[in-house]
CSV table of N, CA and C in Angstrom, one decimal:
chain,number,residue,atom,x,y,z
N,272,UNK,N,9.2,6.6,-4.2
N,272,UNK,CA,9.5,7.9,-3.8
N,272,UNK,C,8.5,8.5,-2.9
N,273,UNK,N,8.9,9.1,-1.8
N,273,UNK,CA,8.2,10.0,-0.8
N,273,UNK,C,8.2,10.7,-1.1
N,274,UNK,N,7.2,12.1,-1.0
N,274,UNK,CA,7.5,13.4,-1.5
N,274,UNK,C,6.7,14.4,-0.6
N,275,UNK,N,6.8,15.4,-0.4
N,275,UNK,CA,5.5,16.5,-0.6
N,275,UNK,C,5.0,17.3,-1.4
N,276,UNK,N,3.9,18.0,-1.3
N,276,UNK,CA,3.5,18.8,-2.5
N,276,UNK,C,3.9,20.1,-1.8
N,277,UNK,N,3.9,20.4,-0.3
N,277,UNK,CA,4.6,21.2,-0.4
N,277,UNK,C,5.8,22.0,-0.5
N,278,UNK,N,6.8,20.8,-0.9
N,278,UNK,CA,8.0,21.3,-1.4
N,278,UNK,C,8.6,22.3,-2.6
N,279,UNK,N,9.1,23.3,-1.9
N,279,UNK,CA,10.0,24.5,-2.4
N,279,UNK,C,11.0,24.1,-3.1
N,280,UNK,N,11.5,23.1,-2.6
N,280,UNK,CA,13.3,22.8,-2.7
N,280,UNK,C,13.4,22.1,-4.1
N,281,UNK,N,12.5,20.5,-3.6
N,281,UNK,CA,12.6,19.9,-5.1
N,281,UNK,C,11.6,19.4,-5.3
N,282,UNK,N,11.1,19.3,-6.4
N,282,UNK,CA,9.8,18.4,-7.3
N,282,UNK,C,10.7,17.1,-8.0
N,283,UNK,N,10.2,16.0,-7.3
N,283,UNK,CA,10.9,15.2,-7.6
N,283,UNK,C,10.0,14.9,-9.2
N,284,UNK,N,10.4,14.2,-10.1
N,284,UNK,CA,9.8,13.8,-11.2
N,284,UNK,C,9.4,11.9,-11.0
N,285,UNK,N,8.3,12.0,-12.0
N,285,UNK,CA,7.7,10.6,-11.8
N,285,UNK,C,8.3,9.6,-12.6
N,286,UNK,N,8.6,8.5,-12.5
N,286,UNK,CA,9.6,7.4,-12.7
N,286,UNK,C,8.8,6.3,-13.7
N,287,UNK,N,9.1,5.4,-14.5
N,287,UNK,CA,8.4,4.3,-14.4
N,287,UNK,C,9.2,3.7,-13.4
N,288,UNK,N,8.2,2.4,-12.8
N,288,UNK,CA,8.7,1.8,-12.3
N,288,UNK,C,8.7,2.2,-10.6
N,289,UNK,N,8.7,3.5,-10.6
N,289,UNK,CA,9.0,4.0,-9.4
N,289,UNK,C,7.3,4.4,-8.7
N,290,UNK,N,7.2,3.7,-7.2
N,290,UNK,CA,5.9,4.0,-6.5
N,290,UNK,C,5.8,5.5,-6.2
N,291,UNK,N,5.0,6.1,-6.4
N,291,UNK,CA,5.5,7.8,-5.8
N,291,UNK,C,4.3,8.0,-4.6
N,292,UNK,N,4.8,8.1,-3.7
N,292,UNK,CA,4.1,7.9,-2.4
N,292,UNK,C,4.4,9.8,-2.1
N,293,UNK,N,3.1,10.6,-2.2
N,293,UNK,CA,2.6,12.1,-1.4
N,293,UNK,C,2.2,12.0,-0.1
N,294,UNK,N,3.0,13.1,1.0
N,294,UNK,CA,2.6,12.5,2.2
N,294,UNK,C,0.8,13.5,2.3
N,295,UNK,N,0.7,14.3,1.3
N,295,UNK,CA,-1.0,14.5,1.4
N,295,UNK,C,-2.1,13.7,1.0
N,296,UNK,N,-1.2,12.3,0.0
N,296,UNK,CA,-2.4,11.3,0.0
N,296,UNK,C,-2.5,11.1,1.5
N,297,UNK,N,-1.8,10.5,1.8
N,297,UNK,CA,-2.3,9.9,3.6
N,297,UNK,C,-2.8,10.7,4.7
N,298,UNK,N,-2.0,11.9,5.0
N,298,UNK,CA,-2.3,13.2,5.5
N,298,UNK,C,-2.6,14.3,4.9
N,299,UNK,N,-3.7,14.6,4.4
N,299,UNK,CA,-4.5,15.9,3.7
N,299,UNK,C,-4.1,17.0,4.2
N,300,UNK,N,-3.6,16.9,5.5
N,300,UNK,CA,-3.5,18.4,6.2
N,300,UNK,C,-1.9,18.5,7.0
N,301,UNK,N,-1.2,17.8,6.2
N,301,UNK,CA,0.2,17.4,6.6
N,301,UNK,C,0.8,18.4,5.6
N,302,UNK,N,1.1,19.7,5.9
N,302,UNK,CA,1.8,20.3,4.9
N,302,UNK,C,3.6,20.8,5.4
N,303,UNK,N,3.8,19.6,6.0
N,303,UNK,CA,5.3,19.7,5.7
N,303,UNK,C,6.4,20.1,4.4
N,304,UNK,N,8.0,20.6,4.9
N,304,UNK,CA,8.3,20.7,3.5
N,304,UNK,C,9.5,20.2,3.4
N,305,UNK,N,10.4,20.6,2.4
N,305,UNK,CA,11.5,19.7,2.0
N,305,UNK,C,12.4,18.9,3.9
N,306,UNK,N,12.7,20.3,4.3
N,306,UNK,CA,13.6,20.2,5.7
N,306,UNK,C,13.1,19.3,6.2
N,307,UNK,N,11.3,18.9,6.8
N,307,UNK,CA,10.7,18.7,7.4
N,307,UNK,C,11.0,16.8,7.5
N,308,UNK,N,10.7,16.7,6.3
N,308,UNK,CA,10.0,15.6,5.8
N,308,UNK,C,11.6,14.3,7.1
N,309,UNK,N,12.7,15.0,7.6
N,309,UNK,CA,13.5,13.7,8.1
N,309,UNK,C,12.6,13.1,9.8
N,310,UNK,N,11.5,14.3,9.8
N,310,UNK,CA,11.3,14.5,11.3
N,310,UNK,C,9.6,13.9,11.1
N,311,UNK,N,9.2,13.7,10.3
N,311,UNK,CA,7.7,13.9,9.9
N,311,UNK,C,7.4,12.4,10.1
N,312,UNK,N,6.1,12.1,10.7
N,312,UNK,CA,5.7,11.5,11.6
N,312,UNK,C,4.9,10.8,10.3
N,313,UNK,N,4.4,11.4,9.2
N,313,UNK,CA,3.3,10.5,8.3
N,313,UNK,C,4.8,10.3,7.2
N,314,UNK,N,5.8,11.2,6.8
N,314,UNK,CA,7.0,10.5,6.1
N,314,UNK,C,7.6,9.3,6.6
N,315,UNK,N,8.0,9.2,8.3
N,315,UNK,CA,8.6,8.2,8.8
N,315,UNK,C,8.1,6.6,8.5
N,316,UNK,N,6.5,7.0,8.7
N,316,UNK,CA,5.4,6.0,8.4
N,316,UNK,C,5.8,5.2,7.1
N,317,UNK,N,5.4,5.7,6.3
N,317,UNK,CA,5.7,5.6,5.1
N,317,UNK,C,6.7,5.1,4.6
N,318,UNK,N,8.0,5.6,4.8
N,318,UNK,CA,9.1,4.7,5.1
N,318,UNK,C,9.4,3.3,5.6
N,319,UNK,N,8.8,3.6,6.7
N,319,UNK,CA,8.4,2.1,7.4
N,319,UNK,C,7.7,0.7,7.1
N,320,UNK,N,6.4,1.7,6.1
N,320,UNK,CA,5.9,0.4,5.9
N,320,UNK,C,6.5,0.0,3.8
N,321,UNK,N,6.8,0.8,4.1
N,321,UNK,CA,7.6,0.3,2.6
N,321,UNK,C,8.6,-0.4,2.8
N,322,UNK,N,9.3,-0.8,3.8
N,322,UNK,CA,10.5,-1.6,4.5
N,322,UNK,C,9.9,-2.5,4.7
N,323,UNK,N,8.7,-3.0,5.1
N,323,UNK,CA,8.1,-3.9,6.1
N,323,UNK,C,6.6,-4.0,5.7
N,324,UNK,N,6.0,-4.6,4.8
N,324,UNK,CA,4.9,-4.0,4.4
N,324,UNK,C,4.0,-5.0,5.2
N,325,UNK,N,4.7,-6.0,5.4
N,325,UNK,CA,3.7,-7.0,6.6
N,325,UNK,C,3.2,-6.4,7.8
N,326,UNK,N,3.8,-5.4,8.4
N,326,UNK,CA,3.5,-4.9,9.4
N,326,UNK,C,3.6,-3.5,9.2
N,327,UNK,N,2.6,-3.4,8.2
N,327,UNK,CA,2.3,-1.5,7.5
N,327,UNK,C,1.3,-1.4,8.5
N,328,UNK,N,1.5,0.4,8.5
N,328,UNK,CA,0.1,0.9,9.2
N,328,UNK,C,-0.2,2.4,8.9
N,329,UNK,N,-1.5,2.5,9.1
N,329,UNK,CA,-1.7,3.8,8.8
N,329,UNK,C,-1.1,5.0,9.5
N,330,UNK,N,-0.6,5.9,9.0
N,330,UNK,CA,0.0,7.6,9.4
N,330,UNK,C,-0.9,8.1,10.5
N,331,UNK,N,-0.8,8.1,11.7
N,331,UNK,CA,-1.6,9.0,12.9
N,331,UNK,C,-1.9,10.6,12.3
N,332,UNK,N,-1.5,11.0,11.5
N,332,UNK,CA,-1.6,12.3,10.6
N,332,UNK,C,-1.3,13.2,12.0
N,333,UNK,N,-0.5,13.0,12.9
N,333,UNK,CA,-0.5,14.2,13.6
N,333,UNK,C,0.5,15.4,13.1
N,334,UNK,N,0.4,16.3,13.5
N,334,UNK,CA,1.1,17.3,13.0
N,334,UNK,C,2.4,17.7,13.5
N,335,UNK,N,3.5,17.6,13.0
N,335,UNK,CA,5.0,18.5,13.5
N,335,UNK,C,5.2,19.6,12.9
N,336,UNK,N,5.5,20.8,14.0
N,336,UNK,CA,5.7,22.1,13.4
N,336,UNK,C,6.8,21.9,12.7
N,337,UNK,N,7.1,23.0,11.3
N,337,UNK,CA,8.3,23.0,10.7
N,337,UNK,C,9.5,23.3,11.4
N,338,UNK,N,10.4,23.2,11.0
N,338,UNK,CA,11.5,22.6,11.6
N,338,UNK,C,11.9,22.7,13.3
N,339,UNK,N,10.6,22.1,13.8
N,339,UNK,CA,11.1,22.4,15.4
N,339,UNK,C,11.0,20.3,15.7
N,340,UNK,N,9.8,20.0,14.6
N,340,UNK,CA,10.0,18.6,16.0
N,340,UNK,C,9.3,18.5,16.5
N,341,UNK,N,8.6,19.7,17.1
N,341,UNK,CA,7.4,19.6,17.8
N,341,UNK,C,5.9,19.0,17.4
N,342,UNK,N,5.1,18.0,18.0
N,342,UNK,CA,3.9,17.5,17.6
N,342,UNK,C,2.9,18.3,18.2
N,343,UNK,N,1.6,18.9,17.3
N,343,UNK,CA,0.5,18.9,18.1
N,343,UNK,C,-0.2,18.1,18.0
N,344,UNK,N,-0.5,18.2,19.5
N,344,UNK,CA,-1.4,16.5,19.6
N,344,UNK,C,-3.2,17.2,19.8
């Protein structure tokens, strides 16, 4: 499970069995939120290397404003 902590919308609940991957473990200052997370640059990561873990990599932690898309670099 991907999640954020700062999500409004839903608190997902912890699983057995289930990895629960926070995108503030990776990005400390990534405070995206529910909307955000289809556009999020340390979510997509994440995704990715849980598909593909041979060729995992770390989150660039850059920032996208909420729901625009936009990165500051």
């Amino acid at each position: 499970m991907i999640a954020t902590r700062s999500d409004t919308v839903v608190t997902p609940a912890s699983s057995t069995g289930v990895a629960d991957e926070w995108i503030q473990d990776s990005c400390w200052n990534d405070t995206i939120e529910h909307a955000g997370l289809t556009y999020d640059d340390t979510a997509i990561r994440l995704v990715l290397d849980a598909l593909s873990p041979a060729t995992a990599e770390s989150p660039n932690c850059l920032l996208a404003y909420q729901l625009s898309g936009a990165v500051q670099q």
